[in-house]
Amino acid sequence: MSSLRPSPIAPTVDFDRDGVQHGFLRLPYSRDDSAWGSVMMPICVIRNGKGPAALLTGGNHGDEYEGPLALYDLARTLDPKQVSGTVIIVPAMNYPAFRAGTRTSPIDKGNMNRSFPGRPDGTVTEKIADYFQRELLPRADIVFDFHSGGKTLDFVSFCAAHTLPDKALEQKAFDAVAAFAAPFSMRMIEIDSVGMYDTAAEEMGKVFVSTELGGGGTSRAQTVRIARRGILNVLRHGGIVAGAVERSKTQWLDMPSGDCFSFAEDDGMIETMVDLGEPVEEGAVLARIHSTGRTGIAPQEIRAKMPGMLAARHFPGLVKAGDCAAVVAVHV
């Protein structure tokens, strides 16, 4: 890391100054319509003396909106007098993707959550990832990254942390998940964790917490309420913001193996056979994929590999081979 060149990103805020600062992470980006242009990523720093630090992000994928809605609001309303330590808020981490309303960046097609540790001399997405890797993550004690299903998935609303080899760190993360108090709390595994922001934070020993709150490329009143209340709960739990955690009932779920995931094997039109939150038995039909090329062809059935509850599903009406069609989780 020490041999890497400095990041080209220049912050317009001072991370060590007390008070509230609203500014930008400015990344030079020369392009056809602006020879000396920049990507201007909004950032807010709220600091009140020494203490723990939280790094809060949304828009890691640009078509997920609960996080940005909660974090733009928090940046505007959080009273620094209620803070002990530092809160760093980046409401739209992959800002080009957020502006375009797409999962990946329209500039370089970069998926921010598969671009870590990034490169200071790489693509725009890699440069942003590198700045988080080397400049922002080291400042944080707790890292909270909002996600939802975007345009292609829909989830029951849950807060999540990963099972980790470091059980002490794992427990701290699950304690923060419980404080968030979403309707569901998930012990989560990933299909592929290489290059993820999550992995970068956890390998540094940071408490990392995330969510999946609905989806479909939009937000709902309920999911935004969950996000706004939950992030304040986590900050209170961490001793960064004054006040008591607002507890509410949460149901714990687990993703014990890769059998949780079901994938489409053909293109077609998907018919959901189970609604989110409903119980399923092993072998139950989760979805059917209908051929659209001609009539008279029986649909392909996607069956559950394990019993549990439907936690996520493919959202658009059309599906392609390889798409995640359904995710089953089990009650703990």
mmCIF file of N, CA, C and O in Angstrom, residues 57-72 90-105 110-114 144-155 158 188 190 196-198 208-220 223-224 227 313 315:
data_model
loop_
_atom_site.group_PDB
_atom_site.id
_atom_site.type_symbol
_atom_site.label_atom_id
_atom_site.label_comp_id
_atom_site.label_asym_id
_atom_site.label_seq_id
_atom_site.Cartn_x
_atom_site.Cartn_y
_atom_site.Cartn_z
ATOM 1 N N THR A 57 -22.555 4.974 4.563
ATOM 2 C CA THR A 57 -22.619 5.094 3.109
ATOM 3 C C THR A 57 -23.931 4.544 2.559
ATOM 4 O O THR A 57 -24.506 3.597 3.089
ATOM 5 N N GLY A 58 -24.379 5.162 1.485
ATOM 6 C CA GLY A 58 -25.472 4.659 0.668
ATOM 7 C C GLY A 58 -25.032 4.738 -0.781
ATOM 8 O O GLY A 58 -23.935 5.206 -1.098
ATOM 9 N N GLY A 59 -25.874 4.285 -1.687
ATOM 10 C CA GLY A 59 -25.569 4.424 -3.102
ATOM 11 C C GLY A 59 -24.322 3.689 -3.542
ATOM 12 O O GLY A 59 -23.718 4.064 -4.555
ATOM 13 N N ASN A 60 -23.911 2.668 -2.809
ATOM 14 C CA ASN A 60 -22.836 1.799 -3.288
ATOM 15 C C ASN A 60 -23.224 1.239 -4.652
ATOM 16 O O ASN A 60 -22.395 1.134 -5.554
ATOM 17 N N HIS A 61 -24.495 0.924 -4.785
ATOM 18 C CA HIS A 61 -25.127 0.653 -6.078
ATOM 19 C C HIS A 61 -26.113 1.786 -6.347
ATOM 20 O O HIS A 61 -26.898 2.159 -5.464
ATOM 21 N N GLY A 62 -26.103 2.311 -7.547
ATOM 22 C CA GLY A 62 -26.792 3.569 -7.812
ATOM 23 C C GLY A 62 -28.293 3.502 -7.944
ATOM 24 O O GLY A 62 -28.946 4.544 -8.036
ATOM 25 N N ASP A 63 -28.883 2.291 -7.950
ATOM 26 C CA ASP A 63 -30.334 2.172 -8.079
ATOM 27 C C ASP A 63 -30.980 1.699 -6.787
ATOM 28 O O ASP A 63 -32.049 1.095 -6.793
ATOM 29 N N GLU A 64 -30.336 2.005 -5.651
ATOM 30 C CA GLU A 64 -30.852 1.637 -4.333
ATOM 31 C C GLU A 64 -31.012 2.916 -3.516
ATOM 32 O O GLU A 64 -30.039 3.649 -3.331
ATOM 33 N N TYR A 65 -32.209 3.176 -3.000
ATOM 34 C CA TYR A 65 -32.536 4.537 -2.561
ATOM 35 C C TYR A 65 -32.798 4.731 -1.076
ATOM 36 O O TYR A 65 -32.769 5.874 -0.605
ATOM 37 N N GLU A 66 -33.051 3.666 -0.323
ATOM 38 C CA GLU A 66 -33.311 3.861 1.106
ATOM 39 C C GLU A 66 -32.118 4.502 1.810
ATOM 40 O O GLU A 66 -32.274 5.409 2.637
ATOM 41 N N GLY A 67 -30.913 4.038 1.484
ATOM 42 C CA GLY A 67 -29.719 4.596 2.107
ATOM 43 C C GLY A 67 -29.522 6.072 1.809
ATOM 44 O O GLY A 67 -29.354 6.880 2.732
ATOM 45 N N PRO A 68 -29.505 6.462 0.530
ATOM 46 C CA PRO A 68 -29.369 7.892 0.260
ATOM 47 C C PRO A 68 -30.453 8.748 0.900
ATOM 48 O O PRO A 68 -30.156 9.834 1.420
ATOM 49 N N LEU A 69 -31.694 8.286 0.898
ATOM 50 C CA LEU A 69 -32.755 9.075 1.524
ATOM 51 C C LEU A 69 -32.499 9.251 3.014
ATOM 52 O O LEU A 69 -32.636 10.357 3.572
ATOM 53 N N ALA A 70 -32.111 8.178 3.691
ATOM 54 C CA ALA A 70 -31.847 8.263 5.129
ATOM 55 C C ALA A 70 -30.624 9.126 5.420
ATOM 56 O O ALA A 70 -30.622 9.910 6.382
ATOM 57 N N LEU A 71 -29.585 9.013 4.597
ATOM 58 C CA LEU A 71 -28.326 9.682 4.919
ATOM 59 C C LEU A 71 -28.315 11.153 4.523
ATOM 60 O O LEU A 71 -27.729 11.977 5.236
ATOM 61 N N TYR A 72 -28.948 11.528 3.407
ATOM 62 C CA TYR A 72 -29.088 12.959 3.115
ATOM 63 C C TYR A 72 -29.873 13.637 4.241
ATOM 64 O O TYR A 72 -29.563 14.765 4.646
ATOM 65 N N VAL A 90 -21.423 9.648 3.526
ATOM 66 C CA VAL A 90 -21.331 9.724 2.063
ATOM 67 C C VAL A 90 -22.616 9.098 1.523
ATOM 68 O O VAL A 90 -22.714 7.880 1.398
ATOM 69 N N PRO A 91 -23.636 9.910 1.229
ATOM 70 C CA PRO A 91 -24.951 9.353 0.881
ATOM 71 C C PRO A 91 -24.973 8.560 -0.417
ATOM 72 O O PRO A 91 -25.813 7.672 -0.577
ATOM 73 N N ALA A 92 -24.074 8.877 -1.348
ATOM 74 C CA ALA A 92 -24.060 8.208 -2.649
ATOM 75 C C ALA A 92 -22.620 7.863 -3.002
ATOM 76 O O ALA A 92 -21.912 8.642 -3.645
ATOM 77 N N MET A 93 -22.201 6.702 -2.574
ATOM 78 C CA MET A 93 -20.802 6.285 -2.684
ATOM 79 C C MET A 93 -20.358 6.182 -4.145
ATOM 80 O O MET A 93 -19.307 6.687 -4.521
ATOM 81 N N ASN A 94 -21.131 5.504 -4.956
ATOM 82 C CA ASN A 94 -20.858 5.450 -6.397
ATOM 83 C C ASN A 94 -21.700 6.544 -7.045
ATOM 84 O O ASN A 94 -22.746 6.282 -7.642
ATOM 85 N N TYR A 95 -21.231 7.775 -6.915
ATOM 86 C CA TYR A 95 -22.043 8.922 -7.304
ATOM 87 C C TYR A 95 -22.418 8.918 -8.784
ATOM 88 O O TYR A 95 -23.556 9.245 -9.135
ATOM 89 N N PRO A 96 -21.514 8.566 -9.712
ATOM 90 C CA PRO A 96 -21.933 8.514 -11.122
ATOM 91 C C PRO A 96 -23.082 7.523 -11.342
ATOM 92 O O PRO A 96 -24.012 7.806 -12.103
ATOM 93 N N ALA A 97 -23.037 6.362 -10.688
ATOM 94 C CA ALA A 97 -24.113 5.389 -10.821
ATOM 95 C C ALA A 97 -25.402 5.922 -10.213
ATOM 96 O O ALA A 97 -26.495 5.751 -10.771
ATOM 97 N N PHE A 98 -25.286 6.581 -9.069
ATOM 98 C CA PHE A 98 -26.458 7.159 -8.405
ATOM 99 C C PHE A 98 -27.124 8.208 -9.294
ATOM 100 O O PHE A 98 -28.354 8.227 -9.437
ATOM 101 N N ARG A 99 -26.329 9.070 -9.927
ATOM 102 C CA ARG A 99 -26.885 10.095 -10.805
ATOM 103 C C ARG A 99 -27.587 9.465 -12.013
ATOM 104 O O ARG A 99 -28.574 10.013 -12.521
ATOM 105 N N ALA A 100 -27.091 8.320 -12.457
ATOM 106 C CA ALA A 100 -27.672 7.660 -13.629
ATOM 107 C C ALA A 100 -28.811 6.712 -13.267
ATOM 108 O O ALA A 100 -29.539 6.259 -14.154
ATOM 109 N N GLY A 101 -28.962 6.407 -11.966
ATOM 110 C CA GLY A 101 -29.985 5.463 -11.546
ATOM 111 C C GLY A 101 -29.687 4.039 -11.978
ATOM 112 O O GLY A 101 -30.592 3.252 -12.252
ATOM 113 N N THR A 102 -28.394 3.695 -12.016
ATOM 114 C CA THR A 102 -27.967 2.367 -12.454
ATOM 115 C C THR A 102 -27.133 1.699 -11.367
ATOM 116 O O THR A 102 -26.516 2.369 -10.539
ATOM 117 N N ARG A 103 -27.106 0.381 -11.397
ATOM 118 C CA ARG A 103 -26.334 -0.360 -10.398
ATOM 119 C C ARG A 103 -24.849 -0.045 -10.505
ATOM 120 O O ARG A 103 -24.169 0.166 -9.501
ATOM 121 N N THR A 104 -24.344 0.004 -11.728
ATOM 122 C CA THR A 104 -22.922 0.238 -11.959
ATOM 123 C C THR A 104 -22.711 1.612 -12.598
ATOM 124 O O THR A 104 -23.650 2.250 -13.072
ATOM 125 N N SER A 105 -21.462 2.035 -12.610
ATOM 126 C CA SER A 105 -21.143 3.374 -13.098
ATOM 127 C C SER A 105 -21.342 3.480 -14.608
ATOM 128 O O SER A 105 -20.883 2.618 -15.360
ATOM 129 N N GLY A 110 -18.217 0.177 -13.708
ATOM 130 C CA GLY A 110 -17.665 -0.375 -12.482
ATOM 131 C C GLY A 110 -18.725 -0.628 -11.430
ATOM 132 O O GLY A 110 -19.557 0.234 -11.134
ATOM 133 N N ASN A 111 -18.698 -1.834 -10.860
ATOM 134 C CA ASN A 111 -19.519 -2.186 -9.704
ATOM 135 C C ASN A 111 -18.697 -1.844 -8.465
ATOM 136 O O ASN A 111 -17.706 -2.516 -8.167
ATOM 137 N N MET A 112 -19.084 -0.797 -7.754
ATOM 138 C CA MET A 112 -18.299 -0.347 -6.613
ATOM 139 C C MET A 112 -18.056 -1.472 -5.616
ATOM 140 O O MET A 112 -16.973 -1.582 -5.040
ATOM 141 N N ASN A 113 -19.067 -2.326 -5.424
ATOM 142 C CA ASN A 113 -18.947 -3.362 -4.411
ATOM 143 C C ASN A 113 -18.200 -4.597 -4.904
ATOM 144 O O ASN A 113 -18.258 -5.652 -4.266
ATOM 145 N N ARG A 114 -17.528 -4.487 -6.037
ATOM 146 C CA ARG A 114 -16.603 -5.530 -6.494
ATOM 147 C C ARG A 114 -15.278 -4.913 -6.927
ATOM 148 O O ARG A 114 -14.516 -5.541 -7.657
ATOM 149 N N PHE A 144 -21.163 1.417 8.220
ATOM 150 C CA PHE A 144 -22.537 1.011 7.893
ATOM 151 C C PHE A 144 -22.808 1.359 6.438
ATOM 152 O O PHE A 144 -22.709 2.519 6.039
ATOM 153 N N ASP A 145 -23.154 0.338 5.654
ATOM 154 C CA ASP A 145 -23.364 0.502 4.220
ATOM 155 C C ASP A 145 -24.778 0.050 3.868
ATOM 156 O O ASP A 145 -25.084 -1.141 3.929
ATOM 157 N N PHE A 146 -25.643 0.990 3.489
ATOM 158 C CA PHE A 146 -27.026 0.668 3.141
ATOM 159 C C PHE A 146 -27.128 0.008 1.773
ATOM 160 O O PHE A 146 -26.509 0.458 0.806
ATOM 161 N N HIS A 147 -27.936 -1.038 1.698
ATOM 162 C CA HIS A 147 -28.282 -1.658 0.426
ATOM 163 C C HIS A 147 -29.772 -1.979 0.395
ATOM 164 O O HIS A 147 -30.426 -2.128 1.444
ATOM 165 N N SER A 148 -30.298 -2.086 -0.821
ATOM 166 C CA SER A 148 -31.622 -2.670 -1.064
ATOM 167 C C SER A 148 -31.511 -3.438 -2.382
ATOM 168 O O SER A 148 -30.413 -3.626 -2.897
ATOM 169 N N GLY A 149 -32.628 -3.873 -2.920
ATOM 170 C CA GLY A 149 -32.564 -4.790 -4.053
ATOM 171 C C GLY A 149 -32.297 -4.165 -5.404
ATOM 172 O O GLY A 149 -32.070 -4.880 -6.381
ATOM 173 N N GLY A 150 -32.321 -2.827 -5.489
ATOM 174 C CA GLY A 150 -32.150 -2.193 -6.786
ATOM 175 C C GLY A 150 -33.264 -2.591 -7.739
ATOM 176 O O GLY A 150 -34.350 -3.004 -7.332
ATOM 177 N N LYS A 151 -32.999 -2.467 -9.024
ATOM 178 C CA LYS A 151 -34.033 -2.719 -10.033
ATOM 179 C C LYS A 151 -34.326 -4.195 -10.244
ATOM 180 O O LYS A 151 -35.371 -4.541 -10.800
ATOM 181 N N THR A 152 -33.432 -5.085 -9.810
ATOM 182 C CA THR A 152 -33.574 -6.490 -10.202
ATOM 183 C C THR A 152 -33.930 -7.443 -9.076
ATOM 184 O O THR A 152 -34.230 -8.611 -9.344
ATOM 185 N N LEU A 153 -33.884 -6.982 -7.817
ATOM 186 C CA LEU A 153 -34.216 -7.848 -6.685
ATOM 187 C C LEU A 153 -35.169 -7.146 -5.744
ATOM 188 O O LEU A 153 -35.249 -5.910 -5.706
ATOM 189 N N ASP A 154 -35.893 -7.940 -4.956
ATOM 190 C CA ASP A 154 -36.758 -7.422 -3.897
ATOM 191 C C ASP A 154 -36.538 -8.285 -2.663
ATOM 192 O O ASP A 154 -36.465 -9.520 -2.760
ATOM 193 N N PHE A 155 -36.382 -7.647 -1.502
ATOM 194 C CA PHE A 155 -36.058 -8.339 -0.252
ATOM 195 C C PHE A 155 -37.103 -8.052 0.821
ATOM 196 O O PHE A 155 -37.721 -6.972 0.831
ATOM 197 N N PHE A 158 -34.230 -6.378 6.002
ATOM 198 C CA PHE A 158 -33.367 -6.892 7.060
ATOM 199 C C PHE A 158 -32.084 -6.083 7.167
ATOM 200 O O PHE A 158 -31.626 -5.452 6.216
ATOM 201 N N MET A 188 -25.432 -13.386 7.476
ATOM 202 C CA MET A 188 -25.390 -13.405 6.019
ATOM 203 C C MET A 188 -24.124 -14.051 5.473
ATOM 204 O O MET A 188 -23.040 -13.931 6.066
ATOM 205 N N GLU A 190 -22.200 -14.453 1.419
ATOM 206 C CA GLU A 190 -22.209 -13.841 0.100
ATOM 207 C C GLU A 190 -21.950 -14.903 -0.967
ATOM 208 O O GLU A 190 -21.240 -15.887 -0.733
ATOM 209 N N MET A 196 -15.328 -6.874 -2.372
ATOM 210 C CA MET A 196 -16.432 -6.168 -1.729
ATOM 211 C C MET A 196 -15.930 -5.148 -0.711
ATOM 212 O O MET A 196 -14.905 -5.348 -0.051
ATOM 213 N N TYR A 197 -16.672 -4.061 -0.576
ATOM 214 C CA TYR A 197 -16.449 -3.063 0.469
ATOM 215 C C TYR A 197 -16.515 -3.734 1.836
ATOM 216 O O TYR A 197 -15.697 -3.450 2.719
ATOM 217 N N ASP A 198 -17.491 -4.641 2.001
ATOM 218 C CA ASP A 198 -17.657 -5.382 3.252
ATOM 219 C C ASP A 198 -16.342 -6.053 3.646
ATOM 220 O O ASP A 198 -15.873 -5.936 4.788
ATOM 221 N N PHE A 208 -18.620 -4.044 10.607
ATOM 222 C CA PHE A 208 -19.311 -3.752 9.355
ATOM 223 C C PHE A 208 -20.739 -4.276 9.406
ATOM 224 O O PHE A 208 -20.976 -5.443 9.708
ATOM 225 N N VAL A 209 -21.682 -3.388 9.075
ATOM 226 C CA VAL A 209 -23.105 -3.717 9.096
ATOM 227 C C VAL A 209 -23.740 -3.217 7.810
ATOM 228 O O VAL A 209 -23.343 -2.169 7.282
ATOM 229 N N SER A 210 -24.716 -3.952 7.308
ATOM 230 C CA SER A 210 -25.373 -3.581 6.060
ATOM 231 C C SER A 210 -26.869 -3.869 6.169
ATOM 232 O O SER A 210 -27.359 -4.321 7.200
ATOM 233 N N THR A 211 -27.574 -3.595 5.085
ATOM 234 C CA THR A 211 -29.010 -3.873 5.023
ATOM 235 C C THR A 211 -29.378 -4.390 3.637
ATOM 236 O O THR A 211 -28.616 -4.252 2.682
ATOM 237 N N GLU A 212 -30.531 -4.963 3.561
ATOM 238 C CA GLU A 212 -31.282 -5.105 2.317
ATOM 239 C C GLU A 212 -32.704 -4.686 2.656
ATOM 240 O O GLU A 212 -33.373 -5.347 3.456
ATOM 241 N N LEU A 213 -33.148 -3.572 2.082
ATOM 242 C CA LEU A 213 -34.443 -2.982 2.443
ATOM 243 C C LEU A 213 -35.296 -2.835 1.187
ATOM 244 O O LEU A 213 -35.231 -1.831 0.495
ATOM 245 N N GLY A 214 -36.093 -3.871 0.898
ATOM 246 C CA GLY A 214 -36.972 -3.776 -0.258
ATOM 247 C C GLY A 214 -36.199 -3.849 -1.557
ATOM 248 O O GLY A 214 -35.173 -4.523 -1.661
ATOM 249 N N GLY A 215 -36.683 -3.163 -2.576
ATOM 250 C CA GLY A 215 -36.021 -3.189 -3.877
ATOM 251 C C GLY A 215 -36.935 -2.713 -4.977
ATOM 252 O O GLY A 215 -37.849 -1.909 -4.761
ATOM 253 N N GLY A 216 -36.680 -3.207 -6.182
ATOM 254 C CA GLY A 216 -37.475 -2.808 -7.329
ATOM 255 C C GLY A 216 -37.075 -1.482 -7.929
ATOM 256 O O GLY A 216 -37.801 -0.925 -8.755
ATOM 257 N N GLY A 217 -35.920 -0.937 -7.516
ATOM 258 C CA GLY A 217 -35.463 0.327 -8.078
ATOM 259 C C GLY A 217 -36.227 1.528 -7.574
ATOM 260 O O GLY A 217 -36.240 2.578 -8.227
ATOM 261 N N THR A 218 -36.833 1.400 -6.391
ATOM 262 C CA THR A 218 -37.561 2.510 -5.792
ATOM 263 C C THR A 218 -37.460 2.379 -4.281
ATOM 264 O O THR A 218 -36.689 1.564 -3.762
ATOM 265 N N SER A 219 -38.205 3.178 -3.556
ATOM 266 C CA SER A 219 -38.266 3.053 -2.101
ATOM 267 C C SER A 219 -39.731 3.074 -1.679
ATOM 268 O O SER A 219 -40.603 3.484 -2.437
ATOM 269 N N ARG A 220 -39.970 2.608 -0.465
ATOM 270 C CA ARG A 220 -41.316 2.649 0.112
ATOM 271 C C ARG A 220 -41.267 3.415 1.418
ATOM 272 O O ARG A 220 -40.220 3.490 2.075
ATOM 273 N N THR A 223 -39.855 1.233 4.258
ATOM 274 C CA THR A 223 -38.431 0.921 4.237
ATOM 275 C C THR A 223 -37.584 2.150 4.552
ATOM 276 O O THR A 223 -36.530 2.029 5.193
ATOM 277 N N VAL A 224 -38.020 3.317 4.143
ATOM 278 C CA VAL A 224 -37.277 4.535 4.480
ATOM 279 C C VAL A 224 -37.387 4.813 5.978
ATOM 280 O O VAL A 224 -36.404 5.220 6.617
ATOM 281 N N ALA A 227 -34.945 2.597 7.683
ATOM 282 C CA ALA A 227 -33.577 3.073 7.497
ATOM 283 C C ALA A 227 -33.268 4.253 8.414
ATOM 284 O O ALA A 227 -32.205 4.287 9.056
ATOM 285 N N ARG A 313 -36.347 -12.229 -3.962
ATOM 286 C CA ARG A 313 -36.812 -12.779 -5.234
ATOM 287 C C ARG A 313 -36.378 -11.864 -6.372
ATOM 288 O O ARG A 313 -36.104 -10.670 -6.177
ATOM 289 N N PHE A 315 -37.003 -9.453 -9.339
ATOM 290 C CA PHE A 315 -38.076 -8.461 -9.401
ATOM 291 C C PHE A 315 -38.688 -8.257 -10.782
ATOM 292 O O PHE A 315 -39.911 -8.278 -10.917
#
